Every structure is written in structure tokens, then in C-alpha cells.
Amino acid sequence: MNLRYLSGVTTLSYDSDKCRGCGMCAQVCPHGVFALENGKAKITDKDACIECGACRKNCPFEAIQVRAGVGCAAAVIGGMLRKKSPSCGPDTKGGGCC
Amino acid sequence: MIEDKVNKTVNDEADACCCGPATRNNIRYTVIPAAGKIQTEAGEIDVVPVNWVFRDYLGWILVRLNINRMEYAVKPGLYAVGKPDRSSPVLVTANYKLSFDVVRKELAGLNAWLMAIDTKGINVWCAAGKGTFGTMELIKRIGTTGLEKVVDLKRIILPQLGAPGVAAHIIRDFTGFWVLYGPVRASDIKKYLDAGMKADTRMRRAEFGLLDRLAVSWLEAVLFLKILIPVSFLIGGAGFLLSRHFSSPLLWNKSVFVIALLWVAAFTGSVLNAALLPYIPGKAFSFKGSLLGAVVTAILMLLSGYSLSWLSWFSVLILMSAVSGYIALNYTGSSTFTSRSGVDKELKYALPVLIGMAGFSVIIQAIILAGWFL
């Protein structure tokens, strides 16, 4: 199965000095980007990151940064046209995203 | 300290998905007839049935076809499944009725509390991205439902895909409730509970199997009908009028041929591309869609035996490839493994190429058409 998207693009960054090893990032990530190793989180598969922001939101120590957003072309195009940030759902007209 | 954290979260949520929560508040809630009532210290709570009835199945099909999709919600609040007591688990979901239905169906045979939080009728994942399946809403809902009077153990189970919107540690600081992230899929809830609220690696991953890919691809096709139908009439109408003008059936035949190919290209870029997604070469969705569109169109054009000049043949092929590629590009929003930065990058390259392909084809066809007038 080749369900991988473009590599080398994610804005995910992680500061291991701030990490206290609670493991929330590894738990919430739907693509297994983080793993817990020797009491600290470690990025094991950075290119699998979809920038959903779950890890950043649930890190109590603010060790993770990522520009969260929707990986949705319709939303990004809509955002360009309206000169706003991309979003999806009822705020935009149409758009297959969500 | 807690106030600081909460304020920070609110600010985060205001720019989560960058436009803040959805503003709709006027959704007419769909009522699921209660199967009973349970008395609690927080008042009477409706028991929801675990079985789907005809209306639930019908609603499920309709929202997949974009009918009533934005008006499909249950009233936010606390519900009961089976005969829960003070020690039963509390599960949280969105108030999108399809999300709520899927969860209650999976809870058959269990006794649990089910809390629907106000996501304005949007599913968990998308609402989490918008921040409506969010920290503040959850804190508020725990308060308004009086959850702490209903259960002894201060513990709530959230779907893992709600995590982009919810800061578990802030919920705990503010309400005393511990947030546990359950499995990605509702179908794993039972296993998760049986395992003592532990999710294995498989339960934690957002897979995107064939059935999932197809289920969400129809929507892409349906959304595109809004463009496809008027364009078909436009091309057909032009073909008809020009054929009469030149007293030749050729242009009418060609217009019908192009319309047929357009519909096939739309189907290819949406449903066929979704089905074959892991097997088509490339990573960019527009590339996959364009490639598949070109292959399918070429096969159809060869099989049809419809004779065209090579330039016209080629330009029609390019146009269909672009149409399929564009629809496939939009499928990024339905997939489970694309990122915002990835889509930004793909768009930067793909949009000019797709527009160029379509523009080239239209110009060639316009030149060919102009030949009729000369």
C-alpha cells in the first residue's frame, strides 16, 4: 500500500529538552509519528505527519510545535480566493473537505 | 495559572483551522425516539436505542450524497445506552448524527453514558480541526450536563480523532475529569473497553481502506455535478446549434462524445481514483488523477473508434486528464493522510499545470471550431 503523501514538507518540530515523557503525543497521533523511548518522546516517522495538531494540543509541556491545518485542496483554494486562511465545512461554500 | 492555560487554549482554538468555530447555530436537531428514561442526580436522561431504524439508514445514505449533510445533528447533551450506573464508562462524540449513530450502534450490549458535544453537526475529526470539538465546549458540556453528579469516577473517553481539538490536561485542570483517548474507530470501542481502556497500535492508526476511500469519494463526485451538469448542457447546446447552422451532424456528435468523456473523467477522478489510490504511481493526488484520467480516456477513445484529427484527439485527452486530476486533487480533503503543507506544495505546482492543460485544450478546440466558420 502506497498511502503516503509528499515528504519533507511537515512543519512539525519537537524540543526533547522540554519533554517529560508523558507519552500523550504517541497516543494521540493517528499516524504513529511519535514513539516513547527511554522515557522521552522521539519522532520516528516525520514524513507521516499530517499536521493535525493533536500532539501539540495535548503536550502539557509545550515541547511540540506544528502549524496545524487542513490537508484539503478545496479549503486551501477557497482560502486563496477569499484571501483568508483555509478552513472547511459550513464556513465555506462547497468543498469536498469534511 | 489555570486561567492562563485556558485563555491560551481559547486563543489557540480561535485560530485552529484558522477561521474559528463554525458560526451556525440554527440547526434543527433530529430527534432519536428514546427507548426509556434513567433517573440520575443530574435529572432524567434519555436512553437511546442501539439499533438503527429505516430513518437512520436513509439519513446515512443521503448525507453521503450531500443531501441534508449540514443539517444532520442531534441535540448536544448526555444520553444513556443500555442501563448505565454510576460506575459505567462515559464516551464522548460529536453531535453530527452520523457520528452519534455509529457510536450508539457499536455500544450494543453495553451499559454506558454517551455525551454528544456541540460541534454544529460536524463529525469529530473535522470539528476537532475547527476547534468546535474542543476544550472549551467539552468543559462547558461537562458542566451543563452535571456529569459529576452522574458518575463516581471522573473519567471520560474521547475518540482519538478528537485530539486535535482537545487539550486533555486542561480538561483535567479545569473539571477534574481525566480524558482518555479511545480508539480511532467506533468499531473498536468494545475491544478497547474490554482491554481495560487500552488501545493497541492498530486501534490508534487512521487507516484508509478501500471501503472508506469509496464511501467518501461519492461525495466528491456529487459535489462536482454542480459544474458537470451545466457544462454538459452548454457543450450539448452549442453542438446542437452549430450542427443545425452548418447542417452537419458532426459537431453534434462530437459534443456528445466530449460530454460522455467528461462524465467518465469526473467518475475517474473521484471514485476510480479513490479505489485505486494506493496502486497509482506518484504521491501527488493531482498527478495520480491526471494519469488515471489520461489512461481511461485514451482507452475509451481508442475503443470508441471515433475519428478525430490527431491534434483534436490529443487536446481532448489532455482536457479529460486535467478534469480527472483536478477532482482527484480535491480528494486530498477526504483522505486521512494529507497535510496542509503538503497540499500547499502540491497546489503550487499542480494548479498552474492543470489550468495550463485545460487552457491548451480549449484553445485547440476553439481553433478547430473556428475552421468551420472559415
mmCIF file of C-alpha atoms in Angstrom, chain A residues 1-11 24 26-32 34 48-54 56-62 67-74 76-77 80 84-91 94-98, chain B residues 8 12-13 17-20 22-24 69 122 125-126 130 135 160-161 163-169 181 204-206 208 213 220 223 278-279 282-285 288 326 329-330 332-334 336-347:
data_model
loop_
_atom_site.group_PDB
_atom_site.id
_atom_site.type_symbol
_atom_site.label_atom_id
_atom_site.label_comp_id
_atom_site.label_asym_id
_atom_site.label_seq_id
_atom_site.Cartn_x
_atom_site.Cartn_y
_atom_site.Cartn_z
ATOM 1 C CA MET A 1 0.000 0.000 0.000
ATOM 2 C CA ASN A 2 1.330 3.360 -1.007
ATOM 3 C CA LEU A 3 -0.738 5.697 1.136
ATOM 4 C CA ARG A 4 1.981 8.264 1.733
ATOM 5 C CA TYR A 5 1.744 11.893 0.816
ATOM 6 C CA LEU A 6 4.515 14.344 -0.142
ATOM 7 C CA SER A 7 7.612 14.010 2.012
ATOM 8 C CA GLY A 8 9.845 16.682 3.531
ATOM 9 C CA VAL A 9 7.081 19.244 3.973
ATOM 10 C CA THR A 10 5.781 18.979 7.517
ATOM 11 C CA THR A 11 6.198 21.932 9.893
ATOM 12 C CA MET A 24 0.440 11.734 25.084
ATOM 13 C CA ALA A 26 2.478 8.954 20.850
ATOM 14 C CA GLN A 27 -1.039 8.146 21.992
ATOM 15 C CA VAL A 28 -2.939 10.785 20.031
ATOM 16 C CA CYS A 29 -1.014 10.678 16.745
ATOM 17 C CA PRO A 30 -3.115 8.833 14.141
ATOM 18 C CA HIS A 31 -0.036 8.047 12.057
ATOM 19 C CA GLY A 32 2.481 6.847 14.609
ATOM 20 C CA PHE A 34 5.993 9.675 17.805
ATOM 21 C CA ALA A 48 3.902 10.521 8.029
ATOM 22 C CA CYS A 49 2.853 13.714 9.848
ATOM 23 C CA ILE A 50 -0.395 15.224 8.577
ATOM 24 C CA GLU A 51 -0.149 18.349 10.753
ATOM 25 C CA CYS A 52 -3.425 17.685 12.523
ATOM 26 C CA GLY A 53 -2.018 19.289 15.667
ATOM 27 C CA ALA A 54 -3.189 16.623 18.127
ATOM 28 C CA ARG A 56 0.906 19.859 20.094
ATOM 29 C CA LYS A 57 -2.502 20.401 21.662
ATOM 30 C CA ASN A 58 -2.067 17.528 24.094
ATOM 31 C CA CYS A 59 1.536 18.177 25.104
ATOM 32 C CA PRO A 60 1.341 19.645 28.624
ATOM 33 C CA PHE A 61 4.952 20.853 28.372
ATOM 34 C CA GLU A 62 4.717 22.682 25.047
ATOM 35 C CA ARG A 67 1.369 24.633 12.022
ATOM 36 C CA ALA A 68 -1.880 22.710 12.235
ATOM 37 C CA GLY A 69 -4.314 22.926 9.388
ATOM 38 C CA VAL A 70 -6.496 21.062 6.952
ATOM 39 C CA GLY A 71 -4.853 18.997 4.240
ATOM 40 C CA CYS A 72 -7.620 19.851 1.858
ATOM 41 C CA ALA A 73 -7.118 21.418 -1.563
ATOM 42 C CA ALA A 74 -10.658 22.782 -1.754
ATOM 43 C CA VAL A 76 -6.737 25.945 0.575
ATOM 44 C CA ILE A 77 -8.012 27.132 -2.841
ATOM 45 C CA MET A 80 -6.643 31.801 -1.570
ATOM 46 C CA LYS A 84 -8.364 34.059 4.234
ATOM 47 C CA SER A 85 -6.813 31.093 5.922
ATOM 48 C CA PRO A 86 -8.100 27.758 4.710
ATOM 49 C CA SER A 87 -10.968 26.130 6.507
ATOM 50 C CA CYS A 88 -13.594 23.613 5.672
ATOM 51 C CA GLY A 89 -17.165 22.770 6.413
ATOM 52 C CA PRO A 90 -20.099 25.143 6.635
ATOM 53 C CA ASP A 91 -17.928 28.256 6.699
ATOM 54 C CA GLY A 94 -18.940 23.539 -1.194
ATOM 55 C CA GLY A 95 -15.565 21.921 -0.992
ATOM 56 C CA GLY A 96 -15.238 18.201 -0.626
ATOM 57 C CA CYS A 97 -13.273 18.557 2.557
ATOM 58 C CA CYS A 98 -15.087 17.182 5.577
ATOM 59 C CA LYS B 8 -4.172 30.258 25.797
ATOM 60 C CA ASP B 12 -5.395 28.509 20.068
ATOM 61 C CA GLU B 13 -8.897 27.456 19.203
ATOM 62 C CA CYS B 17 -8.052 25.631 11.328
ATOM 63 C CA CYS B 18 -7.601 29.340 11.145
ATOM 64 C CA CYS B 19 -11.112 30.634 10.971
ATOM 65 C CA GLY B 20 -12.505 29.753 14.342
ATOM 66 C CA ALA B 22 -18.399 27.409 12.757
ATOM 67 C CA THR B 23 -20.971 30.079 13.386
ATOM 68 C CA ARG B 24 -24.099 28.097 12.596
ATOM 69 C CA ARG B 69 -25.478 16.853 5.193
ATOM 70 C CA ILE B 122 -19.843 18.308 12.127
ATOM 71 C CA TRP B 125 -12.245 14.852 13.037
ATOM 72 C CA CYS B 126 -13.343 17.936 11.105
ATOM 73 C CA LYS B 130 -12.041 23.642 13.581
ATOM 74 C CA THR B 135 -11.545 22.045 25.037
ATOM 75 C CA GLN B 160 -8.723 9.648 19.409
ATOM 76 C CA LEU B 161 -9.517 11.716 16.344
ATOM 77 C CA ALA B 163 -7.424 15.063 19.989
ATOM 78 C CA PRO B 164 -6.509 17.898 17.564
ATOM 79 C CA GLY B 165 -9.219 19.982 19.247
ATOM 80 C CA VAL B 166 -8.940 18.974 22.873
ATOM 81 C CA ALA B 167 -6.167 19.572 25.388
ATOM 82 C CA ALA B 168 -6.614 16.685 27.812
ATOM 83 C CA HIS B 169 -4.520 18.269 30.568
ATOM 84 C CA TYR B 181 -8.315 8.789 24.241
ATOM 85 C CA ARG B 204 -4.575 4.103 17.164
ATOM 86 C CA ARG B 205 -3.977 4.397 13.442
ATOM 87 C CA ALA B 206 -6.133 6.173 10.878
ATOM 88 C CA PHE B 208 -7.834 4.362 4.759
ATOM 89 C CA ARG B 213 -11.997 5.521 0.330
ATOM 90 C CA GLU B 220 -16.593 14.373 -4.405
ATOM 91 C CA LEU B 223 -20.194 17.951 -5.471
ATOM 92 C CA PRO B 278 -2.581 3.107 -3.296
ATOM 93 C CA TYR B 279 -1.788 1.465 -6.625
ATOM 94 C CA GLY B 282 3.096 9.071 -7.642
ATOM 95 C CA LYS B 283 2.311 10.835 -4.404
ATOM 96 C CA ALA B 284 0.537 13.994 -5.511
ATOM 97 C CA PHE B 285 -3.189 13.405 -5.861
ATOM 98 C CA LYS B 288 -2.471 10.263 -9.805
ATOM 99 C CA TYR B 326 -8.462 18.415 -10.531
ATOM 100 C CA LEU B 329 -6.752 16.987 -6.092
ATOM 101 C CA ASN B 330 -9.898 17.865 -4.169
ATOM 102 C CA THR B 332 -6.982 15.401 -0.536
ATOM 103 C CA GLY B 333 -9.596 16.799 1.848
ATOM 104 C CA SER B 334 -11.343 13.450 2.162
ATOM 105 C CA THR B 336 -6.664 10.617 6.011
ATOM 106 C CA PHE B 337 -3.001 11.105 5.229
ATOM 107 C CA THR B 338 -2.507 14.519 3.607
ATOM 108 C CA SER B 339 -1.065 17.546 5.391
ATOM 109 C CA ARG B 340 -1.705 21.236 4.968
ATOM 110 C CA SER B 341 1.927 21.882 3.993
ATOM 111 C CA GLY B 342 1.766 19.020 1.513
ATOM 112 C CA VAL B 343 -1.372 20.390 -0.083
ATOM 113 C CA ASP B 344 0.162 23.871 -0.233
ATOM 114 C CA LYS B 345 3.132 22.450 -2.079
ATOM 115 C CA GLU B 346 1.049 20.313 -4.414
ATOM 116 C CA LEU B 347 -1.188 23.265 -5.280
#
